[in-house]
Short mmCIF file of C-alpha atoms (C1' of nucleotides) in Angstrom, two decimals:
data_model
loop_
_atom_site.label_atom_id
_atom_site.label_comp_id
_atom_site.label_asym_id
_atom_site.label_seq_id
_atom_site.Cartn_x
_atom_site.Cartn_y
_atom_site.Cartn_z
CA MET A 1 0.00 0.00 0.00
CA ASP A 2 1.89 3.03 1.20
CA SER A 3 4.72 2.35 -1.18
CA PRO A 4 7.53 4.79 -0.53
CA LEU A 5 7.77 7.80 -2.81
CA VAL A 6 11.40 7.03 -3.29
CA PRO A 7 11.59 3.43 -4.46
CA PHE A 8 14.89 2.58 -2.83
CA GLY A 9 15.99 5.24 -0.40
CA ARG A 10 19.69 4.70 0.07
CA PRO A 11 20.26 1.17 -1.11
CA PRO A 12 22.16 -0.76 1.53
CA THR A 13 23.23 2.10 3.76
CA GLU A 14 20.93 3.35 6.50
CA ARG A 15 18.62 1.36 8.54
CA ALA A 16 14.93 2.07 8.65
CA ASP A 17 14.91 3.07 12.31
CA ALA A 18 17.80 5.39 11.72
CA ALA A 19 15.97 7.12 8.90
CA ARG A 20 12.85 7.42 10.99
CA ASN A 21 14.77 8.91 13.86
CA ARG A 22 16.43 11.36 11.55
CA GLU A 23 13.04 12.62 10.47
CA VAL A 24 11.78 12.83 14.01
CA LEU A 25 14.83 14.83 15.04
CA LEU A 26 14.58 17.17 12.09
CA CYS A 27 10.91 17.85 12.76
CA THR A 28 11.49 18.35 16.45
CA ALA A 29 14.35 20.68 15.68
CA ARG A 30 12.19 22.75 13.37
CA ALA A 31 9.50 22.99 16.01
CA MET A 32 11.96 24.01 18.69
CA ILE A 33 13.57 26.62 16.48
CA ALA A 34 10.18 28.12 15.72
CA GLU A 35 9.31 28.07 19.39
CA LEU A 36 12.51 29.05 21.12
CA GLY A 37 14.78 30.44 18.46
CA ALA A 38 17.75 28.58 17.10
CA GLU A 39 20.13 29.68 19.79
CA HIS A 40 18.04 28.16 22.55
CA VAL A 41 17.90 24.74 20.99
CA THR A 42 20.16 22.48 23.02
CA MET A 43 21.19 18.95 22.23
CA ASP A 44 19.81 17.62 25.50
CA GLY A 45 16.57 19.43 24.98
CA LEU A 46 16.24 18.19 21.44
CA ALA A 47 16.96 14.60 22.44
CA GLU A 48 14.53 14.66 25.31
CA ARG A 49 11.76 16.28 23.34
CA ALA A 50 12.25 13.84 20.49
CA GLY A 51 12.14 10.98 22.98
CA LEU A 52 15.61 9.78 22.04
CA GLY A 53 18.99 9.59 23.67
CA LYS A 54 21.63 12.23 23.39
CA GLY A 55 23.98 9.77 21.78
CA THR A 56 21.52 9.26 18.97
CA VAL A 57 21.38 12.93 18.18
CA PHE A 58 25.14 13.14 17.93
CA ARG A 59 25.40 9.96 15.94
CA ARG A 60 23.00 11.40 13.38
CA PHE A 61 24.38 14.90 13.06
CA GLY A 62 27.86 14.78 14.47
CA THR A 63 27.71 18.20 15.95
CA ARG A 64 25.25 20.83 16.94
CA ALA A 65 25.91 22.77 13.77
CA GLY A 66 25.24 19.58 11.85
CA ILE A 67 21.58 19.72 12.75
CA PHE A 68 21.20 23.15 11.29
CA ARG A 69 23.18 22.13 8.26
CA ALA A 70 20.87 19.21 7.69
CA LEU A 71 17.89 21.51 8.02
CA LEU A 72 19.34 23.89 5.49
CA ASP A 73 20.41 21.18 3.09
CA ALA A 74 16.89 20.17 2.29
CA GLU A 75 15.88 23.68 1.35
CA GLU A 76 19.18 24.36 -0.29
CA GLN A 77 18.54 21.49 -2.64
CA ARG A 78 15.24 22.92 -3.73
CA PHE A 79 16.92 26.25 -4.27
CA GLN A 80 19.66 24.70 -6.36
CA CYS A 81 17.08 22.89 -8.44
CA GLU A 82 15.43 26.14 -9.33
CA VAL A 83 18.76 27.61 -10.25
CA LEU A 84 19.97 24.66 -12.25
CA SER A 85 16.79 23.72 -14.05
CA GLY A 86 14.15 26.36 -13.49
CA PRO A 87 13.01 28.97 -15.98
CA PRO A 88 15.12 32.00 -16.91
CA PRO A 89 16.33 34.44 -15.84
CA LEU A 90 17.31 32.36 -12.80
CA GLY A 91 17.54 29.06 -14.61
CA PRO A 92 19.64 28.28 -17.64
CA GLY A 93 18.98 29.82 -21.00
CA GLY A 94 19.18 33.56 -20.53
CA ASP A 95 21.90 36.13 -20.68
CA PRO A 96 24.58 35.25 -18.12
CA VAL A 97 24.67 38.74 -16.66
CA ASP A 98 20.93 38.67 -16.15
CA ARG A 99 21.32 35.29 -14.54
CA LEU A 100 23.97 36.64 -12.19
CA ILE A 101 21.67 39.40 -11.11
CA ALA A 102 18.72 37.09 -10.72
CA TYR A 103 20.85 34.63 -8.80
CA GLY A 104 21.95 37.30 -6.36
CA ARG A 105 18.40 38.43 -5.80
CA ALA A 106 17.17 34.93 -5.17
CA ARG A 107 20.10 34.02 -2.97
CA THR A 108 19.76 37.14 -0.89
CA ARG A 109 16.14 36.40 -0.21
CA PHE A 110 16.93 32.77 0.50
CA LEU A 111 19.59 33.61 3.04
CA LEU A 112 17.71 36.38 4.75
CA GLU A 113 14.71 34.16 5.23
CA ARG A 114 16.94 31.55 6.83
CA HIS A 115 19.70 33.55 8.34
CA GLU A 116 19.07 32.34 11.85
CA ILE A 117 19.54 28.74 10.81
CA ALA A 118 22.33 29.61 8.43
CA ARG A 119 24.27 31.29 11.17
CA ALA A 120 23.68 28.42 13.52
CA SER A 121 25.10 26.05 10.93
CA PHE A 122 28.61 27.36 11.43
CA GLU A 123 31.09 25.20 13.21
CA ARG A 124 32.99 27.06 15.86
CA LYS A 125 36.12 25.14 15.10
CA GLY A 126 36.89 23.94 11.67
CA PRO A 127 37.02 26.22 8.73
CA VAL A 128 34.26 26.34 6.21
CA PRO A 129 30.59 25.75 6.69
CA PRO A 130 30.34 22.69 4.49
CA ALA A 131 26.87 23.22 3.08
CA VAL A 132 26.25 26.90 3.06
CA GLY A 133 28.71 29.45 1.84
CA PRO A 134 30.47 29.53 -1.45
CA ASN A 135 30.25 25.83 -2.01
CA PHE A 136 27.41 26.47 -4.33
CA SER A 137 27.45 30.22 -4.85
CA GLY A 138 31.11 30.40 -5.69
CA PRO A 139 31.15 27.86 -8.51
CA HIS A 140 27.85 29.06 -9.87
CA ILE A 141 29.00 32.65 -10.02
CA ARG A 142 32.21 31.45 -11.51
CA MET A 143 30.42 29.65 -14.29
CA LEU A 144 28.24 32.63 -15.13
CA LEU A 145 31.20 34.96 -15.13
CA ALA A 146 32.93 32.67 -17.58
CA GLN A 147 29.88 32.53 -19.81
CA ALA A 148 29.64 36.28 -19.79
CA ALA A 149 33.13 36.42 -21.31
CA LEU A 150 34.09 39.63 -19.57
CA GLY A 151 37.80 39.12 -19.90
CA LEU A 152 38.32 39.00 -16.16
CA PRO A 153 41.60 37.74 -14.79
CA ASP A 154 41.49 34.97 -12.18
CA PRO A 155 37.77 34.19 -12.11
CA ASP A 156 38.37 31.74 -9.30
CA THR A 157 39.33 34.34 -6.75
CA LEU A 158 36.88 36.86 -8.09
CA SER A 159 33.96 34.50 -7.76
CA LEU A 160 34.99 33.74 -4.19
CA GLN A 161 34.97 37.43 -3.41
CA LEU A 162 31.67 38.01 -5.12
CA ALA A 163 30.15 35.09 -3.31
CA SER A 164 31.39 36.65 -0.13
CA ALA A 165 29.87 40.00 -1.04
CA LEU A 166 26.62 38.21 -1.65
CA GLU A 167 26.48 35.95 1.37
CA GLY A 168 28.60 37.78 3.89
CA PRO A 169 26.14 40.46 4.83
CA ALA A 170 23.42 37.98 5.61
CA LEU A 171 25.64 35.45 7.33
CA LEU A 172 28.11 37.55 9.15
CA PHE A 173 27.57 41.23 9.26
CA LEU A 174 23.93 41.53 10.08
CA VAL A 175 22.07 41.59 13.32
CA ALA A 176 21.02 38.02 13.75
CA ASP A 177 18.41 37.98 16.43
CA LEU A 178 16.00 40.53 15.17
CA PRO A 179 13.02 39.63 17.31
CA PRO A 180 10.09 38.34 15.29
CA GLU A 181 8.72 41.74 14.43
CA GLY A 182 11.93 42.97 12.86
CA ARG A 183 14.07 45.93 13.63
CA ALA A 184 13.08 49.51 13.98
CA GLY A 185 13.40 51.45 10.79
CA CYS A 186 14.36 48.63 8.53
CA GLY A 187 12.44 45.42 8.16
CA GLN A 188 13.85 42.30 6.64
CA ASP A 189 12.11 42.92 3.34
CA ASP A 190 13.57 46.38 3.00
CA LEU A 191 16.95 45.02 3.83
CA GLY A 192 16.57 42.33 1.22
CA THR A 193 15.69 44.91 -1.36
CA LEU A 194 18.69 47.02 -0.49
CA LEU A 195 21.06 44.10 -0.68
CA ALA A 196 19.57 42.81 -3.89
CA ASP A 197 19.80 46.23 -5.51
CA GLY A 198 23.35 46.61 -4.30
CA TRP A 199 24.26 43.29 -5.83
CA GLN A 200 22.71 44.32 -9.10
CA THR A 201 24.73 47.53 -9.12
CA LEU A 202 27.87 45.56 -8.42
CA ILE A 203 27.30 43.15 -11.26
CA GLU A 204 26.24 45.79 -13.73
CA ARG A 205 29.37 47.76 -13.03
CA ILE A 206 31.58 44.77 -13.36
CA ALA A 207 29.91 43.63 -16.55
CA ARG A 208 29.95 47.02 -18.19
CA ARG A 209 32.12 46.92 -21.29
CA MET B 1 62.28 56.66 38.93
CA ASP B 2 60.47 54.42 36.52
CA SER B 3 57.91 57.06 35.72
CA PRO B 4 55.22 55.55 33.53
CA LEU B 5 55.46 56.13 29.83
CA VAL B 6 51.87 57.21 29.83
CA PRO B 7 51.56 60.03 32.37
CA PHE B 8 48.01 59.32 33.42
CA GLY B 9 46.77 56.05 32.05
CA ARG B 10 43.01 56.15 32.32
CA PRO B 11 42.24 58.93 34.77
CA PRO B 12 39.98 57.63 37.52
CA THR B 13 38.87 54.37 35.99
CA GLU B 14 40.97 51.23 36.38
CA ARG B 15 43.01 50.24 39.25
CA ALA B 16 46.70 49.61 38.95
CA ASP B 17 46.44 45.92 39.75
CA ALA B 18 43.68 45.49 37.23
CA ALA B 19 45.76 47.08 34.50
CA ARG B 20 48.71 44.92 35.41
CA ASN B 21 46.59 41.80 35.27
CA ARG B 22 45.23 42.78 31.91
CA GLU B 23 48.74 42.95 30.54
CA VAL B 24 49.70 39.67 32.09
CA LEU B 25 46.66 38.00 30.59
CA LEU B 26 47.24 39.46 27.17
CA CYS B 27 50.86 38.36 27.17
CA THR B 28 50.01 34.91 28.41
CA ALA B 29 47.32 34.62 25.77
CA ARG B 30 49.75 35.57 23.05
CA ALA B 31 52.20 33.00 24.26
CA MET B 32 49.58 30.29 24.44
CA ILE B 33 48.28 31.07 20.99
CA ALA B 34 51.77 30.84 19.56
CA GLU B 35 52.34 27.60 21.39
CA LEU B 36 49.05 25.77 21.10
CA GLY B 37 47.07 27.57 18.45
CA ALA B 38 44.14 29.82 19.23
CA GLU B 39 41.60 27.05 19.36
CA HIS B 40 43.39 25.24 22.15
CA VAL B 41 43.51 28.23 24.42
CA THR B 42 41.00 27.67 27.20
CA MET B 43 39.89 30.08 29.85
CA ASP B 44 40.91 27.73 32.63
CA GLY B 45 44.28 27.18 31.07
CA LEU B 46 44.84 30.85 30.55
CA ALA B 47 43.90 31.71 34.10
CA GLU B 48 46.06 29.02 35.58
CA ARG B 49 49.07 29.84 33.44
CA ALA B 50 48.72 33.53 34.21
CA GLY B 51 48.52 32.68 37.90
CA LEU B 52 45.09 34.24 38.27
CA GLY B 53 41.57 33.08 38.96
CA LYS B 54 39.08 32.33 36.28
CA GLY B 55 36.75 35.03 37.53
CA THR B 56 39.43 37.58 36.84
CA VAL B 57 39.78 36.50 33.25
CA PHE B 58 36.08 36.84 32.64
CA ARG B 59 35.87 40.11 34.49
CA ARG B 60 38.53 41.54 32.22
CA PHE B 61 37.31 40.23 28.90
CA GLY B 62 33.73 39.22 29.38
CA THR B 63 33.92 36.27 27.08
CA ARG B 64 36.41 34.03 25.41
CA ALA B 65 36.05 35.93 22.17
CA GLY B 66 36.74 39.10 24.12
CA ILE B 67 40.33 38.05 24.69
CA PHE B 68 40.96 37.68 21.01
CA ARG B 69 39.17 40.93 20.32
CA ALA B 70 41.41 42.69 22.79
CA LEU B 71 44.43 41.14 21.15
CA LEU B 72 43.28 42.30 17.74
CA ASP B 73 42.28 45.74 18.91
CA ALA B 74 45.82 46.78 19.66
CA GLU B 75 47.03 45.85 16.21
CA GLU B 76 43.89 47.12 14.58
CA GLN B 77 44.59 50.53 16.03
CA ARG B 78 48.01 50.63 14.50
CA PHE B 79 46.54 49.58 11.21
CA GLN B 80 43.91 52.30 11.37
CA CYS B 81 46.55 54.88 12.16
CA GLU B 82 48.40 54.03 9.01
CA VAL B 83 45.23 54.28 7.02
CA LEU B 84 44.03 57.49 8.58
CA SER B 85 47.28 59.36 8.81
CA GLY B 86 50.00 57.50 6.96
CA PRO B 87 51.49 58.40 3.59
CA PRO B 88 49.61 57.83 0.32
CA PRO B 89 48.43 55.78 -1.40
CA LEU B 90 47.10 54.17 1.78
CA GLY B 91 46.84 57.34 3.80
CA PRO B 92 44.98 60.47 2.87
CA GLY B 93 45.98 62.66 -0.02
CA GLY B 94 45.91 60.48 -3.08
CA ASP B 95 43.34 59.49 -5.63
CA PRO B 96 40.42 57.78 -3.84
CA VAL B 97 40.38 54.84 -6.23
CA ASP B 98 44.07 54.26 -5.62
CA ARG B 99 43.37 54.49 -1.94
CA LEU B 100 40.62 51.90 -2.21
CA ILE B 101 42.95 49.51 -3.95
CA ALA B 102 45.75 50.15 -1.49
CA TYR B 103 43.36 49.73 1.39
CA GLY B 104 42.20 46.37 0.14
CA ARG B 105 45.74 45.16 -0.30
CA ALA B 106 46.74 46.23 3.17
CA ARG B 107 43.60 44.88 4.77
CA THR B 108 43.93 41.53 3.05
CA ARG B 109 47.44 41.14 4.30
CA PHE B 110 46.43 42.28 7.77
CA LEU B 111 43.61 39.78 8.02
CA LEU B 112 45.48 36.87 6.55
CA GLU B 113 48.31 37.36 8.96
CA ARG B 114 45.85 37.33 11.83
CA HIS B 115 43.06 35.18 10.60
CA GLU B 116 43.37 32.65 13.35
CA ILE B 117 42.84 35.30 15.99
CA ALA B 118 40.26 37.10 13.92
CA ARG B 119 38.18 33.99 13.61
CA ALA B 120 38.50 33.30 17.30
CA SER B 121 37.21 36.77 18.04
CA PHE B 122 33.74 35.87 16.87
CA GLU B 123 31.09 35.47 19.48
CA ARG B 124 29.22 32.22 19.28
CA LYS B 125 25.97 33.94 20.04
CA GLY B 126 25.31 37.55 19.35
CA PRO B 127 25.42 39.04 15.95
CA VAL B 128 28.30 41.14 14.79
CA PRO B 129 31.95 40.85 15.70
CA PRO B 130 32.22 44.21 17.41
CA ALA B 131 35.81 45.03 16.59
CA VAL B 132 36.66 43.30 13.40
CA GLY B 133 34.47 43.27 10.35
CA PRO B 134 33.00 46.19 8.57
CA ASN B 135 33.04 48.44 11.58
CA PHE B 136 36.10 50.04 10.15
CA SER B 137 36.28 48.70 6.63
CA GLY B 138 32.69 49.52 5.78
CA PRO B 139 32.76 53.21 6.66
CA HIS B 140 36.20 53.67 5.23
CA ILE B 141 35.26 52.13 1.92
CA ARG B 142 32.11 54.16 1.98
CA MET B 143 34.03 57.37 2.39
CA LEU B 144 36.41 56.58 -0.43
CA LEU B 145 33.56 55.61 -2.72
CA ALA B 146 31.93 58.94 -2.02
CA GLN B 147 35.15 60.81 -2.70
CA ALA B 148 35.57 58.99 -5.96
CA ALA B 149 32.22 60.42 -7.08
CA LEU B 150 31.27 57.41 -9.15
CA GLY B 151 27.58 58.13 -9.14
CA LEU B 152 26.75 54.93 -7.31
CA PRO B 153 23.32 54.50 -5.82
CA ASP B 154 23.09 53.53 -2.14
CA PRO B 155 26.75 53.64 -1.15
CA ASP B 156 25.82 52.38 2.30
CA THR B 157 24.78 48.97 1.14
CA LEU B 158 27.45 48.81 -1.49
CA SER B 159 30.21 49.50 0.96
CA LEU B 160 28.87 46.78 3.22
CA GLN B 161 28.99 44.34 0.36
CA LEU B 162 32.44 45.41 -0.70
CA ALA B 163 33.68 45.14 2.85
CA SER B 164 32.27 41.66 2.89
CA ALA B 165 34.00 40.80 -0.37
CA LEU B 166 37.21 42.03 1.17
CA GLU B 167 37.01 40.45 4.61
CA GLY B 168 34.76 37.49 4.03
CA PRO B 169 37.27 35.24 2.34
CA ALA B 170 39.78 35.62 5.12
CA LEU B 171 37.29 35.46 7.96
CA LEU B 172 34.79 32.98 6.76
CA PHE B 173 35.63 31.02 3.73
CA LEU B 174 39.19 30.02 4.26
CA VAL B 175 40.78 27.03 5.84
CA ALA B 176 41.57 28.25 9.29
CA ASP B 177 43.85 25.71 10.83
CA LEU B 178 46.52 25.44 8.25
CA PRO B 179 49.18 23.75 10.31
CA PRO B 180 52.24 25.93 10.85
CA GLU B 181 53.88 25.05 7.56
CA GLY B 182 50.96 26.11 5.42
CA ARG B 183 48.93 24.23 2.91
CA ALA B 184 50.04 22.20 -0.05
CA GLY B 185 49.96 24.08 -3.30
CA CYS B 186 49.09 27.49 -2.01
CA GLY B 187 50.88 29.28 0.75
CA GLN B 188 49.44 32.19 2.62
CA ASP B 189 51.49 34.68 0.65
CA ASP B 190 50.21 33.40 -2.67
CA LEU B 191 46.71 33.50 -1.37
CA GLY B 192 47.19 37.06 -0.22
CA THR B 193 48.40 38.04 -3.65
CA LEU B 194 45.43 36.41 -5.32
CA LEU B 195 42.93 38.08 -3.05
CA ALA B 196 44.62 41.45 -3.33
CA ASP B 197 44.69 41.25 -7.11
CA GLY B 198 41.08 40.16 -7.17
CA TRP B 199 40.13 43.13 -5.05
CA GLN B 200 41.98 45.44 -7.38
CA THR B 201 40.12 44.02 -10.36
CA LEU B 202 36.84 44.50 -8.56
CA ILE B 203 37.53 48.11 -7.75
CA GLU B 204 38.91 48.97 -11.14
CA ARG B 205 35.85 47.57 -12.83
CA ILE B 206 33.50 49.39 -10.52
CA ALA B 207 35.38 52.66 -10.89
CA ARG B 208 35.62 52.47 -14.66
CA ARG B 209 33.70 55.33 -16.18
"C1'" DG C 1 48.82 56.80 59.11
"C1'" DA C 2 43.92 54.92 59.85
"C1'" DC C 3 39.33 54.34 57.48
"C1'" DG C 4 35.49 53.47 54.33
"C1'" DT C 5 34.22 52.32 49.94
"C1'" DA C 6 34.40 50.38 45.71
"C1'" DA C 7 36.57 47.53 42.77
"C1'" DC C 8 38.89 43.33 42.33
"C1'" DC C 9 40.05 38.42 43.15
"C1'" DG C 10 39.30 33.49 43.30
"C1'" DG C 11 37.30 29.28 42.81
"C1'" DA C 12 33.14 26.56 43.33
"C1'" DC C 13 28.90 26.00 40.57
"C1'" DT C 14 25.92 25.57 36.42
"C1'" DT C 15 25.16 24.67 31.68
"C1'" DT C 16 26.02 22.67 27.36
"C1'" DA C 17 28.51 20.46 23.60
"C1'" DC C 18 30.46 16.26 22.77
"C1'" DC C 19 32.42 11.23 23.85
"C1'" DC C 20 32.20 6.37 25.14
"C1'" DC C 21 30.76 1.89 25.41
"C1'" DG C 22 27.63 -1.71 27.13
"C1'" DT C 23 23.04 -2.95 25.43
"C1'" DT C 24 19.32 -3.28 22.17
"C1'" DT C 25 17.32 -3.58 17.64
"C1'" DC C 26 17.36 -4.34 12.87
"C1'" DT C 27 18.27 -7.04 8.61
"C1'" DG C 28 19.69 -10.62 5.58
"C1'" DT C 29 20.38 -15.71 5.63
"C1'" DC C 30 19.31 -20.50 6.46
"C1'" DG D 1 11.15 -18.71 12.47
"C1'" DA D 2 15.77 -18.67 14.61
"C1'" DC D 3 20.73 -16.81 14.10
"C1'" DA D 4 24.62 -13.93 13.60
"C1'" DG D 5 26.64 -9.76 12.58
"C1'" DA D 6 26.34 -5.09 12.20
"C1'" DA D 7 24.46 -0.93 13.11
"C1'" DA D 8 21.90 2.09 16.19
"C1'" DC D 9 20.53 3.30 20.83
"C1'" DG D 10 20.94 5.38 25.50
"C1'" DG D 11 22.48 7.86 29.12
"C1'" DG D 12 26.18 8.74 32.20
"C1'" DG D 13 30.86 11.09 31.85
"C1'" DT D 14 34.17 14.87 30.53
"C1'" DA D 15 35.71 19.45 29.28
"C1'" DA D 16 35.19 24.02 28.71
"C1'" DA D 17 32.41 28.49 28.82
"C1'" DG D 18 30.29 31.49 31.64
"C1'" DT D 19 28.07 32.99 36.57
"C1'" DC D 20 28.09 34.15 41.51
"C1'" DC D 21 29.38 35.72 45.75
"C1'" DG D 22 32.16 35.94 49.99
"C1'" DG D 23 36.63 37.58 51.06
"C1'" DT D 24 40.51 40.76 49.91
"C1'" DT D 25 43.03 44.74 48.27
"C1'" DA D 26 43.84 49.25 46.36
"C1'" DC D 27 42.79 54.15 46.39
"C1'" DG D 28 40.96 58.74 48.04
"C1'" DT D 29 39.96 61.15 52.37
"C1'" DC D 30 40.67 62.80 56.97
#
DNA sequence: GACGTAACCGGACTTTACCCCGTTTCTGTC
DNA sequence: GACAGAAACGGGGTAAAGTCCGGTTACGTC
């Protein structure tokens, strides 16, 4: 009857109970984040509320940041799908400069909407946040820059820096814990507009020939 | 006899013993960082090695990150002096675009040389790193952009994004714990050159009229 | 030089991320 | 349906950040 949507999940690797527990933990985590805010979600609390042992939580996610990474990954995948196979200007097919601009707009919105989780997904030791960050943005920007044939030297470094310009403000340099209603004078939407427009200016200037 | 170099340190605020302990802690911290790496410096260890109580350490610096911030602050001040009152092209007096480029080069080098401490100066909770980050770079870039009279819309946001392009790679997106000898294939100097050149490209493109 | 106050000191205490390992549960095979 | 091996589970244990408060010490005043 309830045949699984995915015919064979991960062939030999991952037991059914493990998968189930992963889901339970992810759901519980989402609920706790919504309720308490990401920074008040503790591993003990999560385990207890999910009805599981602490060891299980760590086995599944390795580290506290791992939980938030896992949470992001799911949404990140949908985002990447849109970028890689959606309609233009975001998806393939349009002018690369337009795609760069559209990508920045979409990414800005994506990160701002999730910045609490994104920030929580950083490891305190260890270098790069494995899922967020330039791991997708960098290469994607790099590809579009190449397609745009702007004659730029060292597109590798440049795309890293552009990715940083795009993601840094949301991840690093912005007030993280704006209480639910937003900040005085500048809501999240306004901020998103400002950043998106700034990105567009940046790209237009760089692409100008 | 040994009259203090600074005639009156901080007029009424800060007792002599407190100041002395601050110095001791800062020195000890520097030594421990050099010896163990920033990430292995613990508050207990620092207190014990400095011959002080843990309470004292926290009273002085508030938080673990505070120690690294204090360490950076001293050097940051020297850096800012050079920028604000040194000779051109970094200091005032030259063409603003040249100053922007020179600033980026200097800042890149500064951050790369100190990225271990800079990364350790982040608070785990709480939003912005109060001393590092765009608190100096942002406004400075903003000022130079304005002087360059490039007709850019919203220089506030743009300078935030440029500051992020400049500092992000060193602070966020780089392998932090390169063991003392550096990484295979790309030493820190090479990396600095790449980032500095990338920054220059960025600025030149944006400034092109 | 004695005194009162305020700041400082120390270390025990709490909280939280993360580890370890004996025990339980699953899954494929006979 | 029972077995064996492997993987997952659980919760107590450790380390390190950060808090608290009673006792102590420095500094300005008389």
